């Protein structure tokens, strides 16, 4: 182990390499930690990266440790480990894996959805996967149990599918000869995400999520903060799906007018899968960058919906000697999850 090298500037492993207050900074950051290649990284490598960061913070890292190695360890840790729980996120529901899994699901859905039972099966698989993504990447401060997580996951999967399949069938019959028929997939996905995100993270709404001030002082669990974080996540998911659900149907309609493409059963589905995969890979960091990972809630909203937490904030303000001054704390902060 080496002691601190005074000639070399130490890195702050808790700080982001980019400014997360700006959209551009968040986009670079999320593109950095959601690179699909990180899906291939094994559990031992992730654990080693976490241990190296811990040693580096205590200035006890192995000799020869370079800033580049610390940067890579930070990338692995932040892309694969939950920031609140400190547990590894399961490989297939990390955001680095979402484009890959979505590509496989898209291929299955355009290939095998020929009958109503097949449509229901693949819709359940699709909604179940994304409900698990929502749950695994949610706020980690809300108390949860295995049974509660299973209920949340099951209800999100079933309800989203029960809403999506009949709704799509109804719209398809009503708009089959309309120019608006290409909007059906987008409408259905937005509706299913509006249902899936709050149901898959329902324990956050039930118990609230931890809120704190800028100095990190915690005040308790706020249900209003949970609702805000889940709302932002739902919007983020809708934006994630929007390009593929809008552009791929338009592209398919255009391709189906070409006689030489209609002769093959596989060319158009293959193009659908490739384009959908490319759009998802692009949209994962972009959709996550819409909102800051640390959301904030104003005190007036907190006072209205969580008066006990508001009183805790006021007591803290008074303890810090601000009785005769304007209240310096105007917002509380919390992790909204991804």
Short mmCIF file of C-alpha atoms in Angstrom, two decimals:
data_model
loop_
_atom_site.label_atom_id
_atom_site.label_comp_id
_atom_site.label_asym_id
_atom_site.label_seq_id
_atom_site.Cartn_x
_atom_site.Cartn_y
_atom_site.Cartn_z
CA UNK A 1 0.00 0.00 0.00
CA UNK A 2 1.20 3.48 -0.79
CA UNK A 3 0.81 6.64 1.16
CA UNK A 4 -0.45 9.79 -0.45
CA UNK A 5 1.78 11.17 -3.17
CA UNK A 6 1.93 14.90 -2.46
CA UNK A 7 3.15 15.62 -5.99
CA UNK A 8 0.06 14.10 -7.56
CA UNK A 9 -3.36 15.68 -7.24
CA UNK A 10 -5.88 13.37 -5.60
CA UNK A 11 -9.17 12.67 -7.34
CA UNK A 12 -12.48 13.19 -5.59
CA UNK A 13 -14.08 9.79 -6.16
CA UNK A 14 -17.44 11.01 -4.86
CA UNK A 15 -17.69 13.83 -7.41
CA UNK A 16 -18.89 13.38 -10.97
CA UNK A 17 -16.40 14.09 -13.78
CA UNK A 18 -19.12 16.30 -15.31
CA UNK A 19 -21.40 19.02 -14.00
CA UNK A 20 -24.67 17.22 -13.24
CA UNK A 21 -26.50 20.54 -12.93
CA UNK A 22 -26.49 20.90 -16.72
CA UNK A 23 -28.17 18.69 -19.31
CA UNK A 24 -24.93 18.37 -21.28
CA UNK A 25 -23.02 17.26 -18.21
CA UNK A 26 -25.67 14.70 -17.29
CA UNK A 27 -25.74 13.37 -20.85
CA UNK A 28 -21.97 12.81 -20.86
CA UNK A 29 -22.14 11.21 -17.42
CA UNK A 30 -24.95 8.78 -18.26
CA UNK A 31 -23.38 7.90 -21.61
CA UNK A 32 -20.23 7.09 -19.62
CA UNK A 33 -21.90 4.72 -17.14
CA UNK A 34 -24.51 3.14 -19.48
CA UNK A 35 -22.10 2.03 -22.19
CA UNK A 36 -23.49 -1.38 -23.34
CA UNK A 37 -20.00 -2.86 -23.11
CA UNK A 38 -20.26 -2.63 -19.31
CA UNK A 39 -22.81 -5.45 -19.49
CA UNK A 40 -19.90 -7.84 -20.00
CA UNK A 41 -18.20 -6.86 -16.73
CA UNK A 42 -18.35 -9.63 -14.13
CA UNK A 43 -19.28 -9.35 -10.46
CA UNK A 44 -15.73 -9.89 -9.18
CA UNK A 45 -14.41 -7.03 -11.30
CA UNK A 46 -17.12 -4.72 -9.97
CA UNK A 47 -16.35 -5.72 -6.37
CA UNK A 48 -12.64 -5.11 -6.98
CA UNK A 49 -13.45 -1.67 -8.39
CA UNK A 50 -15.51 -0.81 -5.30
CA UNK A 51 -12.72 -1.97 -2.97
CA UNK A 52 -10.15 0.06 -4.90
CA UNK A 53 -12.25 3.21 -4.54
CA UNK A 54 -12.60 2.59 -0.80
CA UNK A 55 -8.83 2.16 -0.45
CA UNK A 56 -8.20 5.27 -2.55
CA UNK A 57 -10.47 7.36 -0.32
CA UNK A 58 -8.41 6.21 2.70
CA UNK A 59 -5.19 6.88 0.75
CA UNK A 60 -4.21 3.21 1.03
CA UNK A 61 -4.46 2.21 -2.63
CA UNK A 62 -1.82 -0.15 -4.08
CA UNK A 63 1.33 1.48 -5.37
CA UNK A 64 1.21 2.18 -9.08
CA UNK A 65 -2.50 3.02 -9.05
CA UNK A 66 -3.05 5.57 -11.79
CA UNK A 67 -5.79 8.22 -12.13
CA UNK A 68 -6.99 6.36 -15.23
CA UNK A 69 -7.48 3.19 -13.19
CA UNK A 70 -9.39 5.09 -10.52
CA UNK A 71 -11.55 6.66 -13.22
CA UNK A 72 -12.34 3.24 -14.68
CA UNK A 73 -13.14 1.84 -11.23
CA UNK A 74 -15.46 4.77 -10.61
CA UNK A 75 -17.19 4.14 -13.95
CA UNK A 76 -17.78 0.48 -13.09
CA UNK A 77 -18.97 1.27 -9.58
CA UNK A 78 -21.41 4.00 -10.56
CA UNK A 79 -22.76 2.06 -13.53
CA UNK A 80 -23.24 -1.24 -11.71
CA UNK A 81 -23.75 -0.51 -7.98
CA UNK A 82 -26.82 1.09 -6.46
CA UNK A 83 -25.82 4.46 -4.93
CA UNK A 84 -28.01 4.14 -1.80
CA UNK A 85 -27.91 0.43 -0.98
CA UNK A 86 -24.35 -0.26 -2.10
CA UNK A 87 -25.52 -3.54 -3.67
CA UNK A 88 -24.69 -4.64 -7.19
CA UNK A 89 -27.56 -4.07 -9.60
CA UNK A 90 -28.41 -7.36 -11.36
CA UNK A 91 -26.60 -7.52 -14.68
CA UNK A 92 -29.64 -7.63 -16.96
CA UNK A 93 -31.39 -4.62 -15.39
CA UNK A 94 -28.45 -2.23 -15.38
CA UNK A 95 -29.03 0.58 -17.84
CA UNK A 96 -25.98 -0.58 -19.78
CA UNK A 97 -27.95 -3.76 -20.53
CA UNK A 98 -31.27 -2.15 -21.47
CA UNK A 99 -30.47 -1.61 -25.20
CA UNK A 100 -29.25 -5.20 -25.54
CA UNK A 101 -32.24 -6.78 -23.81
CA UNK A 102 -34.67 -4.46 -25.60
CA UNK A 103 -33.15 -5.53 -28.93
CA UNK A 104 -33.81 -9.17 -28.07
CA UNK A 105 -37.36 -8.38 -26.92
CA UNK A 106 -38.05 -6.38 -30.08
CA UNK A 107 -36.79 -9.24 -32.24
CA UNK A 108 -39.02 -11.70 -30.39
CA UNK A 109 -42.08 -9.45 -30.59
CA UNK A 110 -41.80 -8.78 -34.33
CA UNK A 111 -41.10 -12.46 -35.02
CA UNK A 112 -43.40 -14.44 -32.74
CA UNK A 113 -46.43 -12.21 -32.06
CA UNK A 114 -48.71 -13.96 -34.56
CA UNK A 115 -51.56 -14.97 -32.26
CA UNK A 116 -53.28 -13.39 -29.26
CA UNK A 117 -51.67 -15.80 -26.71
CA UNK A 118 -48.25 -14.91 -28.14
CA UNK A 119 -49.07 -11.21 -27.96
CA UNK A 120 -50.04 -11.55 -24.29
CA UNK A 121 -46.97 -13.63 -23.46
CA UNK A 122 -44.45 -11.25 -24.98
CA UNK A 123 -46.25 -8.22 -23.61
CA UNK A 124 -45.99 -9.70 -20.11
CA UNK A 125 -42.29 -10.46 -20.64
CA UNK A 126 -41.63 -6.96 -21.98
CA UNK A 127 -43.52 -5.15 -19.23
CA UNK A 128 -42.06 -7.45 -16.56
CA UNK A 129 -38.52 -6.69 -17.66
CA UNK A 130 -39.00 -2.93 -17.66
CA UNK A 131 -40.84 -3.05 -14.32
CA UNK A 132 -37.79 -4.84 -12.89
CA UNK A 133 -35.51 -2.16 -14.40
CA UNK A 134 -37.64 0.53 -12.73
CA UNK A 135 -37.57 -1.26 -9.39
CA UNK A 136 -33.87 -2.15 -9.35
CA UNK A 137 -32.84 1.42 -10.19
CA UNK A 138 -35.30 3.22 -7.89
CA UNK A 139 -34.61 5.14 -4.69
CA UNK A 140 -32.86 2.88 -2.20
CA UNK A 141 -33.85 4.62 1.05
CA UNK A 142 -37.49 3.43 1.15
CA UNK A 143 -37.97 0.31 3.31
CA UNK A 144 -38.87 -2.79 1.34
CA UNK A 145 -39.32 -6.52 1.82
CA UNK A 146 -38.95 -9.39 -0.68
CA UNK A 147 -42.71 -9.94 -0.57
CA UNK A 148 -43.40 -6.25 -1.11
CA UNK A 149 -40.99 -6.14 -4.03
CA UNK A 150 -42.59 -9.22 -5.59
CA UNK A 151 -46.08 -7.72 -5.22
CA UNK A 152 -44.90 -4.44 -6.76
CA UNK A 153 -43.20 -6.21 -9.65
CA UNK A 154 -46.13 -8.54 -10.31
CA UNK A 155 -48.77 -5.83 -10.14
CA UNK A 156 -46.77 -3.52 -12.43
CA UNK A 157 -46.31 -6.29 -14.99
CA UNK A 158 -49.89 -7.52 -15.02
CA UNK A 159 -51.66 -4.16 -14.83
CA UNK A 160 -49.47 -2.58 -17.53
CA UNK A 161 -50.16 -5.55 -19.82
CA UNK A 162 -53.89 -5.60 -19.07
CA UNK A 163 -54.03 -1.90 -19.90
CA UNK A 164 -51.80 -2.04 -22.99
CA UNK A 165 -53.08 -5.05 -24.95
CA UNK A 166 -56.84 -4.24 -25.02
CA UNK A 167 -56.12 -0.54 -25.49
CA UNK A 168 -53.90 -1.28 -28.49
CA UNK A 169 -56.53 -3.60 -29.98
CA UNK A 170 -59.23 -0.96 -29.56
CA UNK A 171 -57.12 1.78 -31.14
CA UNK A 172 -56.08 -0.51 -33.99
CA UNK A 173 -59.71 -1.20 -34.90
CA UNK A 174 -60.64 2.47 -34.64
CA UNK A 175 -57.65 3.88 -36.53
CA UNK A 176 -56.72 1.05 -38.90
CA UNK A 177 -57.42 3.18 -42.00
CA UNK A 178 -56.32 6.48 -40.47
CA UNK A 179 -53.06 8.35 -40.92
CA UNK A 180 -52.83 8.35 -37.11
CA UNK A 181 -52.43 4.57 -36.89
CA UNK A 182 -48.65 4.97 -36.61
CA UNK A 183 -49.17 6.76 -33.28
CA UNK A 184 -50.75 3.68 -31.70
CA UNK A 185 -47.48 2.07 -30.43
CA UNK A 186 -46.33 5.37 -28.92
CA UNK A 187 -49.67 5.95 -27.18
CA UNK A 188 -49.78 2.41 -25.78
CA UNK A 189 -46.20 2.53 -24.47
CA UNK A 190 -46.72 5.90 -22.79
CA UNK A 191 -49.84 4.58 -21.07
CA UNK A 192 -48.12 1.39 -19.92
CA UNK A 193 -45.14 3.33 -18.53
CA UNK A 194 -47.46 5.72 -16.69
CA UNK A 195 -48.89 2.63 -14.97
CA UNK A 196 -45.73 0.56 -14.59
CA UNK A 197 -43.35 3.06 -12.96
CA UNK A 198 -45.48 3.97 -9.91
CA UNK A 199 -46.63 0.37 -9.39
CA UNK A 200 -43.11 -1.09 -9.58
CA UNK A 201 -41.93 1.49 -7.00
CA UNK A 202 -45.11 1.62 -4.93
CA UNK A 203 -43.27 1.08 -1.63
CA UNK A 204 -41.65 4.49 -2.14
CA UNK A 205 -45.12 6.05 -2.31
CA UNK A 206 -46.22 4.06 0.75
CA UNK A 207 -43.25 4.85 3.01
CA UNK A 208 -41.63 7.91 1.44
CA UNK A 209 -37.98 8.54 0.56
CA UNK A 210 -35.28 10.21 2.64
CA UNK A 211 -34.89 13.97 2.14
CA UNK A 212 -31.98 16.16 3.24
CA UNK A 213 -30.63 19.68 2.98
CA UNK A 214 -27.58 20.83 1.02
CA UNK A 215 -25.31 19.87 3.92
CA UNK A 216 -26.65 16.30 3.90
CA UNK A 217 -28.65 16.56 7.14
CA UNK A 218 -31.56 14.12 6.92
CA UNK A 219 -35.08 15.04 7.96
CA UNK A 220 -37.05 11.84 7.38
CA UNK A 221 -39.05 10.13 4.65
CA UNK A 222 -41.28 12.23 2.41
CA UNK A 223 -44.10 10.77 0.32
CA UNK A 224 -44.33 13.99 -1.69
CA UNK A 225 -40.68 13.59 -2.68
CA UNK A 226 -41.36 9.99 -3.69
CA UNK A 227 -44.26 11.09 -5.90
CA UNK A 228 -42.13 13.76 -7.56
CA UNK A 229 -39.23 11.38 -8.20
CA UNK A 230 -41.51 8.71 -9.65
CA UNK A 231 -43.25 11.27 -11.88
CA UNK A 232 -39.92 12.40 -13.29
CA UNK A 233 -38.90 8.77 -13.86
CA UNK A 234 -42.15 8.03 -15.71
CA UNK A 235 -41.57 11.01 -18.01
CA UNK A 236 -38.00 9.84 -18.59
CA UNK A 237 -39.24 6.36 -19.59
CA UNK A 238 -41.78 7.80 -22.02
CA UNK A 239 -39.02 9.82 -23.69
CA UNK A 240 -36.84 6.70 -23.80
CA UNK A 241 -39.45 4.79 -25.81
CA UNK A 242 -40.79 7.67 -27.91
CA UNK A 243 -38.36 7.69 -30.89
CA UNK A 244 -38.51 3.93 -31.53
CA UNK A 245 -42.28 3.79 -31.00
CA UNK A 246 -42.83 6.72 -33.37
CA UNK A 247 -40.14 6.40 -36.03
CA UNK A 248 -40.09 2.61 -36.47
CA UNK A 249 -43.83 2.36 -37.38
CA UNK A 250 -43.43 5.25 -39.84
CA UNK A 251 -40.38 3.57 -41.35
CA UNK A 252 -42.18 0.22 -41.54
CA UNK A 253 -45.14 1.76 -43.35
CA UNK A 254 -42.75 3.25 -45.91
CA UNK A 255 -40.82 0.01 -46.38
CA UNK A 256 -43.98 -2.04 -46.87
CA UNK A 257 -44.76 0.01 -49.96
CA UNK A 258 -41.61 -1.32 -51.63
CA UNK A 259 -42.43 -4.48 -53.64
CA UNK A 260 -38.91 -5.94 -53.45
CA UNK A 261 -38.96 -5.74 -49.63
CA UNK A 262 -42.39 -7.34 -49.31
CA UNK A 263 -41.13 -10.50 -51.01
CA UNK A 264 -39.02 -11.41 -47.98
CA UNK A 265 -40.45 -12.21 -44.54
CA UNK A 266 -37.26 -11.22 -42.77
CA UNK A 267 -35.86 -8.02 -44.27
CA UNK A 268 -38.37 -5.58 -42.78
CA UNK A 269 -38.35 -7.20 -39.28
CA UNK A 270 -34.54 -7.19 -39.34
CA UNK A 271 -34.49 -3.49 -40.22
CA UNK A 272 -37.01 -2.82 -37.43
CA UNK A 273 -34.79 -4.54 -34.87
CA UNK A 274 -31.59 -2.78 -35.98
CA UNK A 275 -33.16 0.69 -36.03
CA UNK A 276 -34.93 0.13 -32.71
CA UNK A 277 -31.66 -1.03 -31.11
CA UNK A 278 -29.78 2.03 -32.37
CA UNK A 279 -32.49 4.39 -31.13
CA UNK A 280 -32.57 2.75 -27.70
CA UNK A 281 -28.79 2.93 -27.34
CA UNK A 282 -28.92 6.64 -28.15
CA UNK A 283 -31.95 7.41 -25.99
CA UNK A 284 -30.88 5.71 -22.73
CA UNK A 285 -28.39 8.43 -21.67
CA UNK A 286 -30.50 11.18 -23.23
CA UNK A 287 -33.66 10.20 -21.36
CA UNK A 288 -31.81 9.81 -18.05
CA UNK A 289 -30.24 13.25 -18.53
CA UNK A 290 -33.61 15.02 -18.60
CA UNK A 291 -33.66 15.30 -14.81
CA UNK A 292 -30.94 15.66 -12.21
CA UNK A 293 -30.27 12.47 -10.21
CA UNK A 294 -30.68 14.60 -7.08
CA UNK A 295 -34.16 16.11 -7.24
CA UNK A 296 -35.39 18.91 -5.04
CA UNK A 297 -38.74 19.70 -3.42
CA UNK A 298 -39.76 23.18 -2.29
CA UNK A 299 -40.74 23.71 1.34
CA UNK A 300 -44.26 24.89 0.54
CA UNK A 301 -45.08 21.56 -1.10
CA UNK A 302 -43.39 19.75 1.76
CA UNK A 303 -45.46 21.71 4.28
CA UNK A 304 -48.68 20.82 2.47
CA UNK A 305 -48.11 17.09 2.05
CA UNK A 306 -45.54 16.18 4.73
CA UNK A 307 -46.03 18.61 7.64
CA UNK A 308 -43.98 16.48 10.06
CA UNK A 309 -40.94 16.60 7.77
CA UNK A 310 -41.48 20.33 7.31
CA UNK A 311 -41.44 20.82 11.09
CA UNK A 312 -38.21 18.85 11.26
CA UNK A 313 -36.66 21.20 8.69
CA UNK A 314 -37.81 24.23 10.68
CA UNK A 315 -36.37 22.85 13.92
CA UNK A 316 -33.05 22.27 12.20
CA UNK A 317 -33.09 25.82 10.86
CA UNK A 318 -33.67 27.21 14.35
CA UNK A 319 -30.92 25.05 15.84
CA UNK A 320 -28.48 26.51 13.35
CA UNK A 321 -29.19 30.03 14.60
CA UNK A 322 -31.29 31.44 11.80
CA UNK A 323 -34.23 32.59 13.94
CA UNK A 324 -33.86 36.28 13.10
CA UNK A 325 -32.90 35.83 9.43
CA UNK A 326 -34.77 34.74 6.30
CA UNK A 327 -35.00 30.97 6.13
CA UNK A 328 -31.89 29.84 4.21
CA UNK A 329 -33.31 26.41 3.41
CA UNK A 330 -35.86 26.76 0.60
CA UNK A 331 -35.75 23.21 -0.71
CA UNK A 332 -35.02 19.69 0.44
CA UNK A 333 -33.16 17.23 -1.76
CA UNK A 334 -33.46 13.52 -2.46
CA UNK A 335 -32.35 10.81 -4.87
CA UNK A 336 -35.10 10.29 -7.44
CA UNK A 337 -33.68 7.00 -8.72
CA UNK A 338 -33.19 6.28 -12.41
#
